[in-house]
PDB file of C-alpha atoms in Angstrom:
ATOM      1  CA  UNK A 200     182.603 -93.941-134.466  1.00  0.00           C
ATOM      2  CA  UNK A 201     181.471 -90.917-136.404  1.00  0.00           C
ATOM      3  CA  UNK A 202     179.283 -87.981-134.068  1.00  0.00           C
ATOM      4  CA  UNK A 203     175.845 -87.475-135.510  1.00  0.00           C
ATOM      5  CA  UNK A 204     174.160 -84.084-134.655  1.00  0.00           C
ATOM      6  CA  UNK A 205     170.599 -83.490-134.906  1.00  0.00           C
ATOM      7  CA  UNK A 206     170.003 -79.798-135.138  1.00  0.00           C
ATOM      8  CA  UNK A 207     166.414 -78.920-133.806  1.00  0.00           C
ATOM      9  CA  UNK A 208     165.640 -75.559-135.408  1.00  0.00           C
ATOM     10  CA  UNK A 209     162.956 -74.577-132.825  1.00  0.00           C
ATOM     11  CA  UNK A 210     165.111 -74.932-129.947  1.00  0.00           C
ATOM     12  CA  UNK A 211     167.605 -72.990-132.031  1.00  0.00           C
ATOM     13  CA  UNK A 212     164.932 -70.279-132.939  1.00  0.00           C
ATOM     14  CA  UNK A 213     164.123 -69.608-129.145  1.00  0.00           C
ATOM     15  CA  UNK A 214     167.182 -69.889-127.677  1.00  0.00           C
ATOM     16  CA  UNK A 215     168.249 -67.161-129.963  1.00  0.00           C
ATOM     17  CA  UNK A 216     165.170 -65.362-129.550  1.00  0.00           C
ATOM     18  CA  UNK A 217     165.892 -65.126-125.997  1.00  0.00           C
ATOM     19  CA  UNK A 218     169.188 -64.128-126.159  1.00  0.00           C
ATOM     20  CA  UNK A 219     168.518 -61.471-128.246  1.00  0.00           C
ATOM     21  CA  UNK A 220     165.684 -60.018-126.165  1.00  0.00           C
ATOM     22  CA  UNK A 221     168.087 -60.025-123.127  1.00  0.00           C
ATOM     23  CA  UNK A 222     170.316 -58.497-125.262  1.00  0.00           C
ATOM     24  CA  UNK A 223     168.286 -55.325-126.239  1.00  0.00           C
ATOM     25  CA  UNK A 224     167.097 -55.810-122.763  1.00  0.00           C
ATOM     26  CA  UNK A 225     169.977 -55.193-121.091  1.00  0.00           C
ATOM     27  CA  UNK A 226     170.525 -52.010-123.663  1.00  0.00           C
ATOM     28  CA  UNK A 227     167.485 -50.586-123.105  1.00  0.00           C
ATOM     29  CA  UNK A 228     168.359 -50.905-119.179  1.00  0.00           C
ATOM     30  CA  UNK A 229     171.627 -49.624-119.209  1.00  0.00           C
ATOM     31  CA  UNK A 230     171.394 -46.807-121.611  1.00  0.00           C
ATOM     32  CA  UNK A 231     168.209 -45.620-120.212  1.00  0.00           C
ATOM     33  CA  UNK A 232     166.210 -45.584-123.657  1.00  0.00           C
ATOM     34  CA  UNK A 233     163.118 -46.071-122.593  1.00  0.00           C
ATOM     35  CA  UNK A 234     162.206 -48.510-125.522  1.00  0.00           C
ATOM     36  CA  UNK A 235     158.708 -49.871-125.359  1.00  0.00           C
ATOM     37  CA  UNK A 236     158.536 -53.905-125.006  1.00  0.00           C
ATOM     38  CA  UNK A 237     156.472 -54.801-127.528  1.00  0.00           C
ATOM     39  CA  UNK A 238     159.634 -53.116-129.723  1.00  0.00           C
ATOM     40  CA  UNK A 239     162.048 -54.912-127.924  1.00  0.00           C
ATOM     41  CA  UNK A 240     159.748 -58.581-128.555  1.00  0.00           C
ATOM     42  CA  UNK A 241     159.535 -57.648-132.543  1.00  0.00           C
ATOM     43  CA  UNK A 242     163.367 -56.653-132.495  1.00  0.00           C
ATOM     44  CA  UNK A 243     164.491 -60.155-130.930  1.00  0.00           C
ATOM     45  CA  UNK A 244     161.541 -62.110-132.957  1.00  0.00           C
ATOM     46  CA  UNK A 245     163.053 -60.663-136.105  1.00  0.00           C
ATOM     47  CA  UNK A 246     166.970 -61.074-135.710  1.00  0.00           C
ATOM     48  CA  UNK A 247     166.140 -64.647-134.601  1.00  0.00           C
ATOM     49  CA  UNK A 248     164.504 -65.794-137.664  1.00  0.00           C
ATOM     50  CA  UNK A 249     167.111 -63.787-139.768  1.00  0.00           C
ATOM     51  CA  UNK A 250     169.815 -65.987-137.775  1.00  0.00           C
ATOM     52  CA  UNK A 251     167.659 -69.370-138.698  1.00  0.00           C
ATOM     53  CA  UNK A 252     167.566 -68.155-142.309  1.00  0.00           C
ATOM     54  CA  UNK A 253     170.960 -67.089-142.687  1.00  0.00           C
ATOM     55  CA  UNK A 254     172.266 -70.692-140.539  1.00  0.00           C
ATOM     56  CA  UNK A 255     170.017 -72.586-143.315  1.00  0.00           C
ATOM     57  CA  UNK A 256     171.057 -70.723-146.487  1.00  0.00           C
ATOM     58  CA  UNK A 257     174.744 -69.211-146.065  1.00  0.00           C
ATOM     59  CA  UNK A 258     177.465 -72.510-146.046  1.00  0.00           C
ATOM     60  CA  UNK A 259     180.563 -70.624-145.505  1.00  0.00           C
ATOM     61  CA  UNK A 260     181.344 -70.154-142.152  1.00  0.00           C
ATOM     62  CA  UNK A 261     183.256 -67.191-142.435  1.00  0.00           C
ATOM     63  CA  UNK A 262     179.936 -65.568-144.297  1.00  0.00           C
ATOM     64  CA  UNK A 263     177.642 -66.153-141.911  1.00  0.00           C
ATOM     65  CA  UNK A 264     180.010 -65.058-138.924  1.00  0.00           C
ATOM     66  CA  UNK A 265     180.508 -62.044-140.613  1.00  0.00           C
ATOM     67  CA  UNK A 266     176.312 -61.470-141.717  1.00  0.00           C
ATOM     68  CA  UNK A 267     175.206 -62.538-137.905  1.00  0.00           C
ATOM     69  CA  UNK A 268     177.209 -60.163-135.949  1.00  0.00           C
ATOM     70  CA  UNK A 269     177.724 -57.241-138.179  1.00  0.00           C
ATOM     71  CA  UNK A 270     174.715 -57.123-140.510  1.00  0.00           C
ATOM     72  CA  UNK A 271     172.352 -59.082-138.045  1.00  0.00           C
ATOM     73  CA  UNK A 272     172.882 -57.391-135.363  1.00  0.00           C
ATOM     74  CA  UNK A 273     173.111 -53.880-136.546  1.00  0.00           C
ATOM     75  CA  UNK A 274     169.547 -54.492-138.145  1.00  0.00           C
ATOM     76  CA  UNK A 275     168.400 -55.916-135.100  1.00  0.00           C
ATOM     77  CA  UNK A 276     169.807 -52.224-133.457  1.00  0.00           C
ATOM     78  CA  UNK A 277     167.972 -50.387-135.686  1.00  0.00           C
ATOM     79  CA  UNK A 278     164.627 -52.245-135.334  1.00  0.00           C
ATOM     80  CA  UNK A 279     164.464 -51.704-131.722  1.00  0.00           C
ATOM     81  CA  UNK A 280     165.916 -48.332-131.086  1.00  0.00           C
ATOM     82  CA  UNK A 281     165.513 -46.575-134.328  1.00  0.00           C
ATOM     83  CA  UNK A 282     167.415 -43.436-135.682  1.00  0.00           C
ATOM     84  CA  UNK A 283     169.546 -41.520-134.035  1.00  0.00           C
ATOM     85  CA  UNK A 284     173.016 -40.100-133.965  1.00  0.00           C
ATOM     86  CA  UNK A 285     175.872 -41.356-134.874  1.00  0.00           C
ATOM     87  CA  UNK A 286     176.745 -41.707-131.298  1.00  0.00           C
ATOM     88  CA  UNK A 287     173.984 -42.821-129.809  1.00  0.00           C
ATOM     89  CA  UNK A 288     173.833 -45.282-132.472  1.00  0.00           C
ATOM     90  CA  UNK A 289     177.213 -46.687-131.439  1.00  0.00           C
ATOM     91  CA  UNK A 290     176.827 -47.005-128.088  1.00  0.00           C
ATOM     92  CA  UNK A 291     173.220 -48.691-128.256  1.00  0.00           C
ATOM     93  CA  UNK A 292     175.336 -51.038-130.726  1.00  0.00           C
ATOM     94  CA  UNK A 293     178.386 -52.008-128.363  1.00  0.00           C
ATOM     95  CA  UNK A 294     176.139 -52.580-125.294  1.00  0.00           C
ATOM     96  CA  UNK A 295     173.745 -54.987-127.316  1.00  0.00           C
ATOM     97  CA  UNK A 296     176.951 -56.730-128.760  1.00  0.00           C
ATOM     98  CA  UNK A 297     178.385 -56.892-125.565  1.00  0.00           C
ATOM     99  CA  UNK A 298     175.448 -58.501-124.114  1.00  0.00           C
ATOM    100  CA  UNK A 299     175.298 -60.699-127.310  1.00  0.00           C
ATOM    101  CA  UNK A 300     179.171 -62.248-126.460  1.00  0.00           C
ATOM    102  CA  UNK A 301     178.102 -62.967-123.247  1.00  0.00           C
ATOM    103  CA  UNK A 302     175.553 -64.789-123.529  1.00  0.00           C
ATOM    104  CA  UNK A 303     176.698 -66.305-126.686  1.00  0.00           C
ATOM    105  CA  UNK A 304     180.101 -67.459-124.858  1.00  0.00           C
ATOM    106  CA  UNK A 305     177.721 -68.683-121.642  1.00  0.00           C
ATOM    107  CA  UNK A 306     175.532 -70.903-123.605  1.00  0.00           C
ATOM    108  CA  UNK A 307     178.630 -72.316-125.410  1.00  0.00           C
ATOM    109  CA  UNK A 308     180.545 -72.975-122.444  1.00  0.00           C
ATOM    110  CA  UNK A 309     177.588 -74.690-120.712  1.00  0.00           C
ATOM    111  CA  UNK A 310     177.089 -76.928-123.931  1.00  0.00           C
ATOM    112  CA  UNK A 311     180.422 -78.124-124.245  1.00  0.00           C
ATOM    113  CA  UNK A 312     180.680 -79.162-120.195  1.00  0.00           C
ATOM    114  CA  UNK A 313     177.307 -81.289-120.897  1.00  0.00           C
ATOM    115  CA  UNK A 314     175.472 -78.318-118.319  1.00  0.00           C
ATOM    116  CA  UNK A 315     173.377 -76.783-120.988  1.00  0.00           C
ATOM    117  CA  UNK A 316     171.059 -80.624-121.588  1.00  0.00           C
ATOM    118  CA  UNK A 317     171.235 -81.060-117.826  1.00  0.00           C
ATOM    119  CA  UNK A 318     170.096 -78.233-116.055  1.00  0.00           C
ATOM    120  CA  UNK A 319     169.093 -75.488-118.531  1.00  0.00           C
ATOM    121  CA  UNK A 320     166.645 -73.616-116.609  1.00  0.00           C
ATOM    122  CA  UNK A 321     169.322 -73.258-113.766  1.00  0.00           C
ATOM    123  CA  UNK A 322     171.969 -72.265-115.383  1.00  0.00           C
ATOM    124  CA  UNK A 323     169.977 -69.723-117.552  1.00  0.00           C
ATOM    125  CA  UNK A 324     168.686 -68.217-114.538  1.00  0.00           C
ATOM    126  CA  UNK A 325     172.107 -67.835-113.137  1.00  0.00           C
ATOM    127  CA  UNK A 326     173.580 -66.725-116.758  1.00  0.00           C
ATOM    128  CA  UNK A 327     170.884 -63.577-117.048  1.00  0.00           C
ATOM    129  CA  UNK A 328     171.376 -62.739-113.232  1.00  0.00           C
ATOM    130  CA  UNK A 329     175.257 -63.070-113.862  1.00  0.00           C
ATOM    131  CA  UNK A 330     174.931 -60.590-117.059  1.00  0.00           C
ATOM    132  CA  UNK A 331     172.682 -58.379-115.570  1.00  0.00           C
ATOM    133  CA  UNK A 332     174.870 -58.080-112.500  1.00  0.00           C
ATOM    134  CA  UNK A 333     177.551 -56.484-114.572  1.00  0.00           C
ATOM    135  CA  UNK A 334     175.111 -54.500-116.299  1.00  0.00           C
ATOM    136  CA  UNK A 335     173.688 -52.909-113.637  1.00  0.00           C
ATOM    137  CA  UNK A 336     177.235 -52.726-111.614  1.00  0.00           C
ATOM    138  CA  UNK A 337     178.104 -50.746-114.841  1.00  0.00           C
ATOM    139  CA  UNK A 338     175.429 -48.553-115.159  1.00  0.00           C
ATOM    140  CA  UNK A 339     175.545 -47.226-111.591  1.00  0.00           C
ATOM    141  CA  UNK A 340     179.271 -46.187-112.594  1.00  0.00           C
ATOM    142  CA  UNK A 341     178.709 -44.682-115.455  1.00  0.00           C
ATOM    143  CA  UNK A 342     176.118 -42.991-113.485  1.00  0.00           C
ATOM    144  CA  UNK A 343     177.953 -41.836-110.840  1.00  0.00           C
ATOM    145  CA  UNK A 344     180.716 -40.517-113.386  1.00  0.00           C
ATOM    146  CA  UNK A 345     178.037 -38.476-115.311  1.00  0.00           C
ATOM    147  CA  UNK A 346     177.739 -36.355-111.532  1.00  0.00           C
ATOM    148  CA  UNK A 347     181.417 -36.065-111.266  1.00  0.00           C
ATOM    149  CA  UNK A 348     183.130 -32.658-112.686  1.00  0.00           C
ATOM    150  CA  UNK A 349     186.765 -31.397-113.241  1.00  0.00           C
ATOM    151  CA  UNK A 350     186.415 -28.437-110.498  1.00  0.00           C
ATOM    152  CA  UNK A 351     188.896 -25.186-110.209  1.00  0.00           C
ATOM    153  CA  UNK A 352     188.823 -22.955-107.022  1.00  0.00           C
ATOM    154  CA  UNK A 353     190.985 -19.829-107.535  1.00  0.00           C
ATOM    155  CA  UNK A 354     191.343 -17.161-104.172  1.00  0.00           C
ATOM    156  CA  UNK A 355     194.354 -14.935-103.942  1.00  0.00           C
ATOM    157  CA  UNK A 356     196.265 -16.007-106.705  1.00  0.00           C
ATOM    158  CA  UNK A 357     196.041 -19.516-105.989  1.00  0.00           C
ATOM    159  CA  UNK A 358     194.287 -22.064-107.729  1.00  0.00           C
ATOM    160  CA  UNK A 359     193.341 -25.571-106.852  1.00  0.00           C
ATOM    161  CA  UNK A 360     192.367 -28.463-109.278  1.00  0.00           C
ATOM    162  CA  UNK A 361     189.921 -30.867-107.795  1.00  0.00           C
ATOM    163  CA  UNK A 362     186.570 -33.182-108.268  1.00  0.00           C
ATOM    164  CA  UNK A 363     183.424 -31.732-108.066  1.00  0.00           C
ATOM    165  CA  UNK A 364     179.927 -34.179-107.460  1.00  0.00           C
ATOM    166  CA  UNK A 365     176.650 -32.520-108.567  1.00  0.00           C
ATOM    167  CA  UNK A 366     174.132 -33.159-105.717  1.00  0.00           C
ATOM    168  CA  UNK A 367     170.564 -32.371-106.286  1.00  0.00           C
ATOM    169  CA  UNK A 368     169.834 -33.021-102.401  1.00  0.00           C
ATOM    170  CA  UNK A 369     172.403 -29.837-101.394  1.00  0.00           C
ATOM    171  CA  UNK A 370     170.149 -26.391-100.969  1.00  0.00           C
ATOM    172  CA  UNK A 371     172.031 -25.002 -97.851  1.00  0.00           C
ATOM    173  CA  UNK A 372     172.304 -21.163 -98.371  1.00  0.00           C
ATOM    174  CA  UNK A 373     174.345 -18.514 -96.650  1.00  0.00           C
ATOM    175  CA  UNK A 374     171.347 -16.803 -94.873  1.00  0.00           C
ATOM    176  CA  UNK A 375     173.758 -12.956 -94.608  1.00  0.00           C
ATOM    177  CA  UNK A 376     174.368 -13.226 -98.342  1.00  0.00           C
ATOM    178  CA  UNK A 377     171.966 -15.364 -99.510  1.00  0.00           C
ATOM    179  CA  UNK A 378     174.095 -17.359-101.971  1.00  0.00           C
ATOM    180  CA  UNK A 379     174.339 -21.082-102.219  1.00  0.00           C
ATOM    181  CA  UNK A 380     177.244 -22.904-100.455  1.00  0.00           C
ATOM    182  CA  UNK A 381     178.875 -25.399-101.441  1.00  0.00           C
ATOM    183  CA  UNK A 382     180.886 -27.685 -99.390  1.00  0.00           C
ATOM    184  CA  UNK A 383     184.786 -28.618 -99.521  1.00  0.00           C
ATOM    185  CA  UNK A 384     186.519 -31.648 -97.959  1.00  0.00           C
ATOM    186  CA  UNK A 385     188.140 -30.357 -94.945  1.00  0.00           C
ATOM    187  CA  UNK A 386     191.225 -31.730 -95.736  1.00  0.00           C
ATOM    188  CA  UNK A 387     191.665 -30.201 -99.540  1.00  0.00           C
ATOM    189  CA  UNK A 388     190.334 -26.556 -97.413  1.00  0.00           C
ATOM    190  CA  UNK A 389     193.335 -27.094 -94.654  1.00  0.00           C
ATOM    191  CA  UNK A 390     195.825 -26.927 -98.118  1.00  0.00           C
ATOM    192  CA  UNK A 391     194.416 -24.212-100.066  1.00  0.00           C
ATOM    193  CA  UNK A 392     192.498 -21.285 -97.331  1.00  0.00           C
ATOM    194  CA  UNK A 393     194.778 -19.639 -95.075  1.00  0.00           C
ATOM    195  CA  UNK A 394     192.542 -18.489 -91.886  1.00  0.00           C
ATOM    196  CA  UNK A 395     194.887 -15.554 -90.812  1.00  0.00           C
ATOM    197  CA  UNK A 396     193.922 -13.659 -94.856  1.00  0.00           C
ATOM    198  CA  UNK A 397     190.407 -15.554 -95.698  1.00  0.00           C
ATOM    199  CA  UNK A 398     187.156 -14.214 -93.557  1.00  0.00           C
ATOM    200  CA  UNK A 399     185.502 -16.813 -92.528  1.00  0.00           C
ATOM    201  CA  UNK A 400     181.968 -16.781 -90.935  1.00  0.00           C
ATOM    202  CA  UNK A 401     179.767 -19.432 -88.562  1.00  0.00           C
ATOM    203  CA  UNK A 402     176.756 -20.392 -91.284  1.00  0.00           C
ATOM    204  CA  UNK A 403     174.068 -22.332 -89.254  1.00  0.00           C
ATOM    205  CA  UNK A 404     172.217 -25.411 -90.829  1.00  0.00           C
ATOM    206  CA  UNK A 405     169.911 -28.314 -90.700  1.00  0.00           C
ATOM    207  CA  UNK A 406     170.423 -31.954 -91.870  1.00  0.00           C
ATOM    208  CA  UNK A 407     169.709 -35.326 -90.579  1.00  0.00           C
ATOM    209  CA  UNK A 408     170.611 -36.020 -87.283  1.00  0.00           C
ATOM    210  CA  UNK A 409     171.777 -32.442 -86.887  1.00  0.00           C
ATOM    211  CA  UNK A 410     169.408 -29.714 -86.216  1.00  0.00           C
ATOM    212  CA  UNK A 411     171.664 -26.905 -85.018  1.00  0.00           C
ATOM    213  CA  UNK A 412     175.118 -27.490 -86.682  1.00  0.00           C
ATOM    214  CA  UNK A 413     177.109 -24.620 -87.955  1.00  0.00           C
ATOM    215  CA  UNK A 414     179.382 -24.598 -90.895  1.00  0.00           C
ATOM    216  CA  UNK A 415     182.527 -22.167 -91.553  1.00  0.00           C
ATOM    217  CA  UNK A 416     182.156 -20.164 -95.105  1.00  0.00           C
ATOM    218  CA  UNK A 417     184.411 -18.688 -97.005  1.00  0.00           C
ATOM    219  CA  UNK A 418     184.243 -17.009-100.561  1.00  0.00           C
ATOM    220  CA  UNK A 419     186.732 -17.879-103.405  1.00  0.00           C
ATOM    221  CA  UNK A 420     187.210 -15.320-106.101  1.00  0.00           C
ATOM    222  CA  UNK A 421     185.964 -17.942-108.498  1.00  0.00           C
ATOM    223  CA  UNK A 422     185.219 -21.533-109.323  1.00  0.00           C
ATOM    224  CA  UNK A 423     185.668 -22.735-112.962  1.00  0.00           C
ATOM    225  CA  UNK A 424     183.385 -26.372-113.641  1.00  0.00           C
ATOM    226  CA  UNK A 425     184.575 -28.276-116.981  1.00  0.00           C
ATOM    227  CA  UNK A 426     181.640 -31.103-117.905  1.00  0.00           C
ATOM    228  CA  UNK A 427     184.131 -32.626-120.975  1.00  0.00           C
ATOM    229  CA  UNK A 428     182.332 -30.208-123.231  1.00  0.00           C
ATOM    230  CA  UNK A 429     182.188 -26.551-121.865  1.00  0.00           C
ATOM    231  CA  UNK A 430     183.923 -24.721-119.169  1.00  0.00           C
ATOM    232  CA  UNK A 431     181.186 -23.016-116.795  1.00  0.00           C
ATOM    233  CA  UNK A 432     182.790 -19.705-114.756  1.00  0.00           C
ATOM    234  CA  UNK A 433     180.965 -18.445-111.722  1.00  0.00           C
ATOM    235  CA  UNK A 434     182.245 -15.697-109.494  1.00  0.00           C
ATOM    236  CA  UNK A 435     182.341 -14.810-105.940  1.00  0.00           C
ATOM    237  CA  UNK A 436     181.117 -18.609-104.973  1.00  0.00           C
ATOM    238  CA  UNK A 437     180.140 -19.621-100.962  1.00  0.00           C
ATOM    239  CA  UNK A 438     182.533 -22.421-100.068  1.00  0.00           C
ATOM    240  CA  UNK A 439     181.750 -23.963 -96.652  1.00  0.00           C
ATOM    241  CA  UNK A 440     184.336 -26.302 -94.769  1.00  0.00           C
ATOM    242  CA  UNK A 441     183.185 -30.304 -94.189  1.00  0.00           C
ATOM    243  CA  UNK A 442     184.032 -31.707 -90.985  1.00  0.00           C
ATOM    244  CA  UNK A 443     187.171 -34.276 -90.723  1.00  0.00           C
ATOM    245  CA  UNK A 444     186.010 -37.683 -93.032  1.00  0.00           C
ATOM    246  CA  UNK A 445     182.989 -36.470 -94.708  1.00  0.00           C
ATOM    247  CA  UNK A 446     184.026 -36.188 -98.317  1.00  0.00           C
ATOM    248  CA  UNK A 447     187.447 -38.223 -97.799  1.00  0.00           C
ATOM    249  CA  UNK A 448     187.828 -41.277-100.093  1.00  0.00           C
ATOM    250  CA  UNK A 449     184.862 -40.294-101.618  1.00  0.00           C
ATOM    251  CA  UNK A 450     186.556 -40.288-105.290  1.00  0.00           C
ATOM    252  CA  UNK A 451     185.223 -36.285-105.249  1.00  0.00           C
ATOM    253  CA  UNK A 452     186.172 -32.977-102.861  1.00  0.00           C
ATOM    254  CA  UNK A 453     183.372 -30.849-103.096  1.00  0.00           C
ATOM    255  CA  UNK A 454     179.568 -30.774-103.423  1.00  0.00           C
ATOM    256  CA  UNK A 455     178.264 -28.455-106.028  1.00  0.00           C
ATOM    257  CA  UNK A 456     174.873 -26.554-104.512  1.00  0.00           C
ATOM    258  CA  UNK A 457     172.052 -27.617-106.219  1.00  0.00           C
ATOM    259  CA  UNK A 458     172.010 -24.141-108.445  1.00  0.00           C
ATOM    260  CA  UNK A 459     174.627 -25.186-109.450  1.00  0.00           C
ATOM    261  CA  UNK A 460     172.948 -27.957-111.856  1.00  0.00           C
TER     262      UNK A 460
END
């Protein structure tokens, strides 16, 4: 017996509406724009009637692949961020897309194991929590990698290569010198400062949970930070030593001082 399908063009026109608006959602989120909503509500309102025109007017297939992803899409970009660079172009672009796929492969998956008629506001619950799961989980590493430098320590000749973690909440300063200090896994100190040549002095301090602690500082002749675009050289730099564990598996080896940012 020959399948007849009934296509329902307003459940078409807001079920793309709404993936599109978690789509520049979920941009907006994870590239920190800052877009207003009422932007994001026109953007989605618009590239979902421009997907029920182009479904009712373009035949070929391969067309109307090529005009919803590409041209639809990108327009839909535009509307809701606006102009920009190139760059910032692109990425608002692949996160949207990416979003797009995901929810585009959900609902598809969901319709061909009969889910989609069946429990519709269940699963789409657990499809936007699902993509904005991996949205956020992405966002707080890209975060994290925006704080992490390529570090160089140089003393005596030597030099040392490591990761360096900008940290606002680090303003301990050497109160004989008055410099900032900043603070090197114990472990990645034991291999590079040699305590019979390097002067090292007792540096008292205050965090939480310790109001009297005291720190060992050292200086190195200088500390070279590389951000992926410049190489910043500072001189004469207060290096104190971290007690055993602290900064250990921490994917970095040393806390920048906050003057440092």
């Amino acid at each position: 017996m020959r399948k007849i399908y009934v296509f329902y063009a307003d459940v078409f026109l807001i079920q793309n509406f709404l993936m599109d608006l978690l789509a520049v959602s979920g941009a907006n989120l994870f590239l920190s724009r800052r877009r207003k909503w009422w932007r994001l509500v026109l953007a989605a309102a618009v590239s979902s009637a421009g997907g029920l025109t182009l479904l009712l007017v373009v035949k070929n297939a391969v067309l109307y692949a090529v005009f919803s992803h590409f041209l639809l899409n990108t327009g839909m970009v535009f509307l809701c961020f606006g102009r920009c660079g190139k760059k910032e172009f692109l990425e608002n672009w692949a996160v949207t897309y990416f979003v797009v796929l995901l929810l585009g492969g959900m609902m598809q998956w969901l319709t061909e194991n009969g889910m989609l008629s069946r429990d519709f506001l269940l699963w789409g619950v657990v499809g936007v929590l699902g993509v904005y799961g991996i949205l956020f989980y992405l966002m707080q590493r890209r975060n994290f990698r925006n704080h992490i430098l390529d570090a160089k320590l140089k003393k005596r000749g030597n030099c040392m290569q490591l990761k360096a973690y900008r940290d606002s909440g680090n303003q301990l300063y050497d109160p004989y010198t008055g410099q900032g200090i900043c603070i090197l896994s114990g472990e990645r100190a034991r291999d590079f400062f040699d305590e019979r040549k390097d002067h090292f002095r007792l540096v008292p301090y205050c965090s939480l949970g310790e109001t009297d602690g005291m720190l060992w500082v050292t200086d190195v002749d200088e500390m070279q930070l590389f951000d992926g675009r410049r190489t910043v050289r500072a001189a004469h730099v207060a290096v104190g030593i971290a007690d055993a564990g602290l900064l250990e598996k921490r994917g970095y080896d040393l806390i920048l001082h906050t003057s440092f940012l």
